[in-house]
Tab-separated table of C-alpha atoms and ligand atoms in Angstrom:
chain	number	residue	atom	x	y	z
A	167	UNK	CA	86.419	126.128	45.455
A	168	UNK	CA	85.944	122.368	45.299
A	169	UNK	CA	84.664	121.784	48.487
A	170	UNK	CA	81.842	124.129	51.072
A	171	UNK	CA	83.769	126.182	53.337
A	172	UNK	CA	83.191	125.652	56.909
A	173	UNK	CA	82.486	128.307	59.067
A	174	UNK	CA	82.221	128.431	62.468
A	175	UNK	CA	81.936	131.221	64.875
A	176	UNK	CA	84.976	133.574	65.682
A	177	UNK	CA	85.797	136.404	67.080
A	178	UNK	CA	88.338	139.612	66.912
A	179	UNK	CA	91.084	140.458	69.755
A	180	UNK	CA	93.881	142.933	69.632
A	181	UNK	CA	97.505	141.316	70.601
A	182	UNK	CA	99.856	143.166	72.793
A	183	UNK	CA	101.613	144.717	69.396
A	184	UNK	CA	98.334	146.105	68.373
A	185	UNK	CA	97.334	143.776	66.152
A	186	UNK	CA	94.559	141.654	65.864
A	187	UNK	CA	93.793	138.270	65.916
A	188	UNK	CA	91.135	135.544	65.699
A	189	UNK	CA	89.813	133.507	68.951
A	190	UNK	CA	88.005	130.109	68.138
A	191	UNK	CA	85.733	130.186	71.717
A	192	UNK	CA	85.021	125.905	70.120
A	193	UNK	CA	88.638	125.345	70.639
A	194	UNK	CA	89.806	128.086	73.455
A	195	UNK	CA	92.152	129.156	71.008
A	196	UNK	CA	93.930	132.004	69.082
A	197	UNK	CA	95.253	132.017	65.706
A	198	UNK	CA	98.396	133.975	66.627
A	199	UNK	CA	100.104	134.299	69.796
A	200	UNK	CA	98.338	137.351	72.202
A	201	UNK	CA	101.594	138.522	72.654
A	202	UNK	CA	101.775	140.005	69.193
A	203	UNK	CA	100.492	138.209	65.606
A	204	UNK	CA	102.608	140.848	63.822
A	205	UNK	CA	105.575	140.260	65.255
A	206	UNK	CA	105.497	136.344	65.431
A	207	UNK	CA	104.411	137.054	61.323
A	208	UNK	CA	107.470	138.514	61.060
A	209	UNK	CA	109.738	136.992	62.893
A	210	UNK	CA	108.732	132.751	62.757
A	211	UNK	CA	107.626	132.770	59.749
A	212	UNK	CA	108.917	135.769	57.153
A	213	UNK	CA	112.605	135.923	58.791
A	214	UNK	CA	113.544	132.580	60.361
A	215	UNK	CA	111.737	130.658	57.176
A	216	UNK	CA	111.233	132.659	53.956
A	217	UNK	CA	114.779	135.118	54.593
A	218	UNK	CA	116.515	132.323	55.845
A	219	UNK	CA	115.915	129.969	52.818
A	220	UNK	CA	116.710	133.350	50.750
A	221	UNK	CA	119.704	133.659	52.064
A	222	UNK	CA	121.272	130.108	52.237
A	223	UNK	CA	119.905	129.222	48.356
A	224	UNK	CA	121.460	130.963	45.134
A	225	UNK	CA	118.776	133.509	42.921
A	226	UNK	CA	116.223	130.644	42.762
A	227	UNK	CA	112.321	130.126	42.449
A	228	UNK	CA	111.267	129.025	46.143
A	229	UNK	CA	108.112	126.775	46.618
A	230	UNK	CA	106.585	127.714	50.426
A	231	UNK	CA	103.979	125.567	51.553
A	232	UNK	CA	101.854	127.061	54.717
A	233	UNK	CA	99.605	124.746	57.215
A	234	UNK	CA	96.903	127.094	58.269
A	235	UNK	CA	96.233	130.481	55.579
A	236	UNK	CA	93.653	131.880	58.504
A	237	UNK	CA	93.793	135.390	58.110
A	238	UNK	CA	96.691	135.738	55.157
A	239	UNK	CA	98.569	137.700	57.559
A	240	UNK	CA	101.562	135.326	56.866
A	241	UNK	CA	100.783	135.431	53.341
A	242	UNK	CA	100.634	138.870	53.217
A	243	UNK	CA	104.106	139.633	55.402
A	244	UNK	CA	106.068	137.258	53.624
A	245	UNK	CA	104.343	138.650	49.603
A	246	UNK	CA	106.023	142.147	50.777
A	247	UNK	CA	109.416	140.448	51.504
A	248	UNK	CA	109.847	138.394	47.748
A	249	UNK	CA	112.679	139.703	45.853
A	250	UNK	CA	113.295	138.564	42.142
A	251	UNK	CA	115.927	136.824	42.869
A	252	UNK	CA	113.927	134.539	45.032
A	253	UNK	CA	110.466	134.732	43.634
A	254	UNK	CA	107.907	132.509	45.573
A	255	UNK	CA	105.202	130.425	44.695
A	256	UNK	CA	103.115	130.043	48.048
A	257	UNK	CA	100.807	127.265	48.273
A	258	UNK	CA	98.665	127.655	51.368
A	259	UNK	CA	96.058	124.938	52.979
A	260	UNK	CA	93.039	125.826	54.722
A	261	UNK	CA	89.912	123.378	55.863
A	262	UNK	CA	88.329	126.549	56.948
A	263	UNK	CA	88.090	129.780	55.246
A	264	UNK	CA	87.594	133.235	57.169
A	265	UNK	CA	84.777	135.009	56.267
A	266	UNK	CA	85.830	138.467	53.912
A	267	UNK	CA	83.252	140.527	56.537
A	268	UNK	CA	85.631	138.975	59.359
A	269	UNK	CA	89.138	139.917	57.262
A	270	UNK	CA	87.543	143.619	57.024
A	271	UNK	CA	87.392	143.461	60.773
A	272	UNK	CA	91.318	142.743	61.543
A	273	UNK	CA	92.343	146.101	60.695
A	274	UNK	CA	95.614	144.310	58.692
A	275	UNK	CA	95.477	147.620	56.276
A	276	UNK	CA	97.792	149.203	59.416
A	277	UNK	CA	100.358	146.303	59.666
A	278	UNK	CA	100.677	145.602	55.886
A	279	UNK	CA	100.286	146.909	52.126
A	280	UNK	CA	96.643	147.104	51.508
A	281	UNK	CA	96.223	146.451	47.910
A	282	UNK	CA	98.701	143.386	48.441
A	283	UNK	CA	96.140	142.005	51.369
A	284	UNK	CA	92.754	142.280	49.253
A	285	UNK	CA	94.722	140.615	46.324
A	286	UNK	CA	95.895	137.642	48.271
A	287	UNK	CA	92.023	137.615	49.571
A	288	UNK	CA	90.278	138.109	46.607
A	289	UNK	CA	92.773	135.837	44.573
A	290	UNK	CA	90.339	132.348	43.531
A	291	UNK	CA	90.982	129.321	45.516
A	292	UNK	CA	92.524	126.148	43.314
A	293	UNK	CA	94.346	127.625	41.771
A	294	UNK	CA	97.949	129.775	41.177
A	295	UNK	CA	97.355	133.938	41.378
A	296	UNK	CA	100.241	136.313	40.438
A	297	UNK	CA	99.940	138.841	43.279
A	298	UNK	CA	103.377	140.673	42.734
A	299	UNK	CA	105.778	140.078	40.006
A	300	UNK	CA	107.877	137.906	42.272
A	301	UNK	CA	104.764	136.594	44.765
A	302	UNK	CA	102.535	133.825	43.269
A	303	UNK	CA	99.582	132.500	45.720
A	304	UNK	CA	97.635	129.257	45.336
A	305	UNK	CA	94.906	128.890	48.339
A	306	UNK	CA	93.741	125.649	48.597
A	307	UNK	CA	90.865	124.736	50.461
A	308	UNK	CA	91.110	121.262	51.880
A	309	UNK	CA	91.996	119.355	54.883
A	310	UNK	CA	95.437	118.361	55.641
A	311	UNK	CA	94.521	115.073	57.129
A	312	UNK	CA	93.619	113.568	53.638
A	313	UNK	CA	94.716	116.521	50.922
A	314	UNK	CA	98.029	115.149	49.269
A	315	UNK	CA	100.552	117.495	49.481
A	316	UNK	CA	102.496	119.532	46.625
A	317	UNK	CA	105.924	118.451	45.954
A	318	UNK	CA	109.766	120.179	45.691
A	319	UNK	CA	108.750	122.643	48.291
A	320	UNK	CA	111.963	124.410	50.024
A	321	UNK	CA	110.074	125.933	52.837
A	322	UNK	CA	107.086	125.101	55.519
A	323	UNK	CA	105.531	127.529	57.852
A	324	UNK	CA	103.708	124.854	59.994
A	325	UNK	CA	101.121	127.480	61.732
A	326	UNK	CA	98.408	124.713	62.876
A	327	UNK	CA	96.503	125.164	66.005
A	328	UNK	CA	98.573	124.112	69.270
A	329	UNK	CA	99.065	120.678	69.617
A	330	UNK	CA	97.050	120.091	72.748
A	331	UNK	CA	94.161	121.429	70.652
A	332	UNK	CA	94.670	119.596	67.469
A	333	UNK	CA	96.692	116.612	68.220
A	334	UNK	CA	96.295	115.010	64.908
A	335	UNK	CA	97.969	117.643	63.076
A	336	UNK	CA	101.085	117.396	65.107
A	337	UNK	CA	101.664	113.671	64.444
A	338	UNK	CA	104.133	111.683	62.753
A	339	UNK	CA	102.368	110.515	59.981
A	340	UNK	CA	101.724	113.962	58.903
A	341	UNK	CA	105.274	115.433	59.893
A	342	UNK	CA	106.098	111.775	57.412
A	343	UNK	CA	104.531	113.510	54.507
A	344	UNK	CA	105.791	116.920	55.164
A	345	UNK	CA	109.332	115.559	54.844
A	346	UNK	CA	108.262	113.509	51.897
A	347	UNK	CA	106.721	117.092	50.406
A	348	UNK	CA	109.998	118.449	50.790
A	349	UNK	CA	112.986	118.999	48.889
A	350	UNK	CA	116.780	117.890	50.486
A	351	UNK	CA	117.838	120.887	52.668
A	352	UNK	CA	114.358	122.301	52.907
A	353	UNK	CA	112.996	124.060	56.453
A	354	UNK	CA	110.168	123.952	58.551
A	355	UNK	CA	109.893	126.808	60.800
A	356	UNK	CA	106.969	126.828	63.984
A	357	UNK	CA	106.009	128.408	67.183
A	358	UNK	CA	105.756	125.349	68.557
A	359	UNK	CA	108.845	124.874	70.830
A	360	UNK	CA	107.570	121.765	72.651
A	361	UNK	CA	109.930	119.072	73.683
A	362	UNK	CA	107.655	116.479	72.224
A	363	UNK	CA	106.812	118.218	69.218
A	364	UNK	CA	110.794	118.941	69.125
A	365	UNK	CA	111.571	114.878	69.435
A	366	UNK	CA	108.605	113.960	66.684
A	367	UNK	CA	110.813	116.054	64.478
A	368	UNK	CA	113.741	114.402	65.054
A	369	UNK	CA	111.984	111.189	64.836
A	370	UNK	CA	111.278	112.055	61.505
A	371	UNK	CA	114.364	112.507	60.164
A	372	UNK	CA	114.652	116.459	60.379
A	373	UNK	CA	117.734	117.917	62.192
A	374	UNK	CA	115.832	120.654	64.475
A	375	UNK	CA	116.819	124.153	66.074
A	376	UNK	CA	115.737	126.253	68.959
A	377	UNK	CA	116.117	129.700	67.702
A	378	UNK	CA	114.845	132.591	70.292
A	379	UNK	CA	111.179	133.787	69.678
A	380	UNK	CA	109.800	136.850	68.737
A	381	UNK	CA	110.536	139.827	70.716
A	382	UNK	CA	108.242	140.005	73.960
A	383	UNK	CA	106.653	136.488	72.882
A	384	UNK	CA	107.688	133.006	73.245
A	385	UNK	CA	111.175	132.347	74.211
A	386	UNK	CA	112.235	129.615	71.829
A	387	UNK	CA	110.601	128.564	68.150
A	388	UNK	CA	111.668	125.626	66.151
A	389	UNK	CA	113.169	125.189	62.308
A	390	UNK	CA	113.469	121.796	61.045
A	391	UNK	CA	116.010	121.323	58.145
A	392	UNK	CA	115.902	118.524	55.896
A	393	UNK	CA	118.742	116.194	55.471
A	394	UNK	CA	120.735	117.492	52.277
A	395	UNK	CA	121.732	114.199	51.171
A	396	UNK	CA	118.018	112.651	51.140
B	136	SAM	C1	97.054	129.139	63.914
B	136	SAM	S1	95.873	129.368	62.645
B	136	SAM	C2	96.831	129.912	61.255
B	136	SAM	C3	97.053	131.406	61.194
B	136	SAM	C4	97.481	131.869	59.824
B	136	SAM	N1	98.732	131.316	59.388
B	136	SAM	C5	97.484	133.378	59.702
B	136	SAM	O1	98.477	133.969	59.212
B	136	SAM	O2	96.477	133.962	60.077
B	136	SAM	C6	95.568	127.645	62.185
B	136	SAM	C7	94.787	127.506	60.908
B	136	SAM	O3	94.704	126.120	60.538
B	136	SAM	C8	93.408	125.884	60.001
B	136	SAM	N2	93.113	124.449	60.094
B	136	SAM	C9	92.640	123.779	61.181
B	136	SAM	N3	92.525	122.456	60.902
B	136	SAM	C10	92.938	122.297	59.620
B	136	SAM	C11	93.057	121.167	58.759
B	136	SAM	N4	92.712	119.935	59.189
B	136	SAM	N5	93.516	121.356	57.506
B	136	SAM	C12	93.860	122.613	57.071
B	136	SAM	N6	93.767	123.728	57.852
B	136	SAM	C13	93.318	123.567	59.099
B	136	SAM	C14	92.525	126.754	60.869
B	136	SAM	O4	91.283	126.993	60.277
B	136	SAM	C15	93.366	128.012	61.009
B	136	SAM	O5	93.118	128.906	59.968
């Protein structure tokens, strides 16, 4: 790891689908949505992203490229979904890294494959780890403020804290590089259904969705596609 891992205190809840999630008491925030981190795994980020892209691109390599690792349960949902004929290279930022103690806590074992989830955990940070023959994890520990960003990627799961919590993650310098990061026809998928967050997407030069949000959560999500031609 090139950089100290900051901590900072958190603590476990259980989400109306049973599963569990962090809560940052520092920000009055979760890192899922309480009405189910499971099934917003599934359905945001594993379905309307990785499947998506699966589907629309001939048997290809796919580069994914994930704002926010947190617990890996993204990771971990979207490992047991990668097919050969879309093998993935998943390149994951984090500024700060959950403890393993904490990780033991979530009780994930129930939701996904075990020995999958302690791979992507123990996997070293910096640098790329075969976890399945078509799954390949890189965990980087940095900041997305100031990291630069990996290139040709076909797919973003933007999963940063809400944007009236972390403003400056949601702006358009950074949605700028993210579109910059990205190849022509790439996606973005989020929770984040905001109309401003919606508009800075636009803005940017992304044409943008409302797609319907996981069952019993949110009733809309976004995925931004990029222009095919750029
Ligand atoms: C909503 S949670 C992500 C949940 C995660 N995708 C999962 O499956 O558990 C947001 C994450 O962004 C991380 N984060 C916050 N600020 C960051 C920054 N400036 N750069 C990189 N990561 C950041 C947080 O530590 C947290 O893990």
């Amino acid at each position: 790891m090139h950089q100290t891992p900051i901590h900072r205190p958190l603590e476990v809840q259980t989400t109306d689908d049973g599963s569990a999630t962090l809560f940052v008491p520092e920000l009055d925030e979760h890192y899922h949505s309480v009405k189910g981190a499971y099934t917003e795994a599934l359905h945001i980020y594993r379905d309307c992203a990785y499947q998506y892209a699966a589907e629309r691109s001939p048997s290809s390599p796919l580069r994914l490229l994930e704002i926010g690792f947190g617990t890996g349960l993204n990771a971990a949902v979207t490992a047991m979904a990668a097919t050969p004929e879309h093998p993935l290279h998943y390149i994951t930022l984090e500024k700060y890294p959950v403890s393993p103690a904490l990780v033991g806590q979530l009780g994930y074992n129930a939701f996904v494959d075990e020995s999958l989830f302690s791979a992507i955990h123990a996997a070293p940070w910096e640098q790329p780890s075969p976890i399945t023959p078509h799954f390949v994890i890189e965990k980087r520990c940095c900041d997305l403020l100031t990291a630069p960003l990996p290139t040709d990627i076909d797919i973003v799961y933007f999963d940063a804290f809400a944007p009236e919590k972390q403003p400056e993650m949601w702006s358009a310098p950074i949605f700028a590089r993210l579109y910059q990061a990205m190849r022509p026809g790439a996606i973005l998928t989020t929770y984040c259904a905001k109309g401003v967050i919606r508009r800075l997407l636009q803005s940017t030069g992304f044409t943008v969705e409302r797609l319907a949000g996981p069952i019993g959560g949110k009733r809309e999500i976004l995925r931004a596609t990029k222009n095919e031609t750029e």
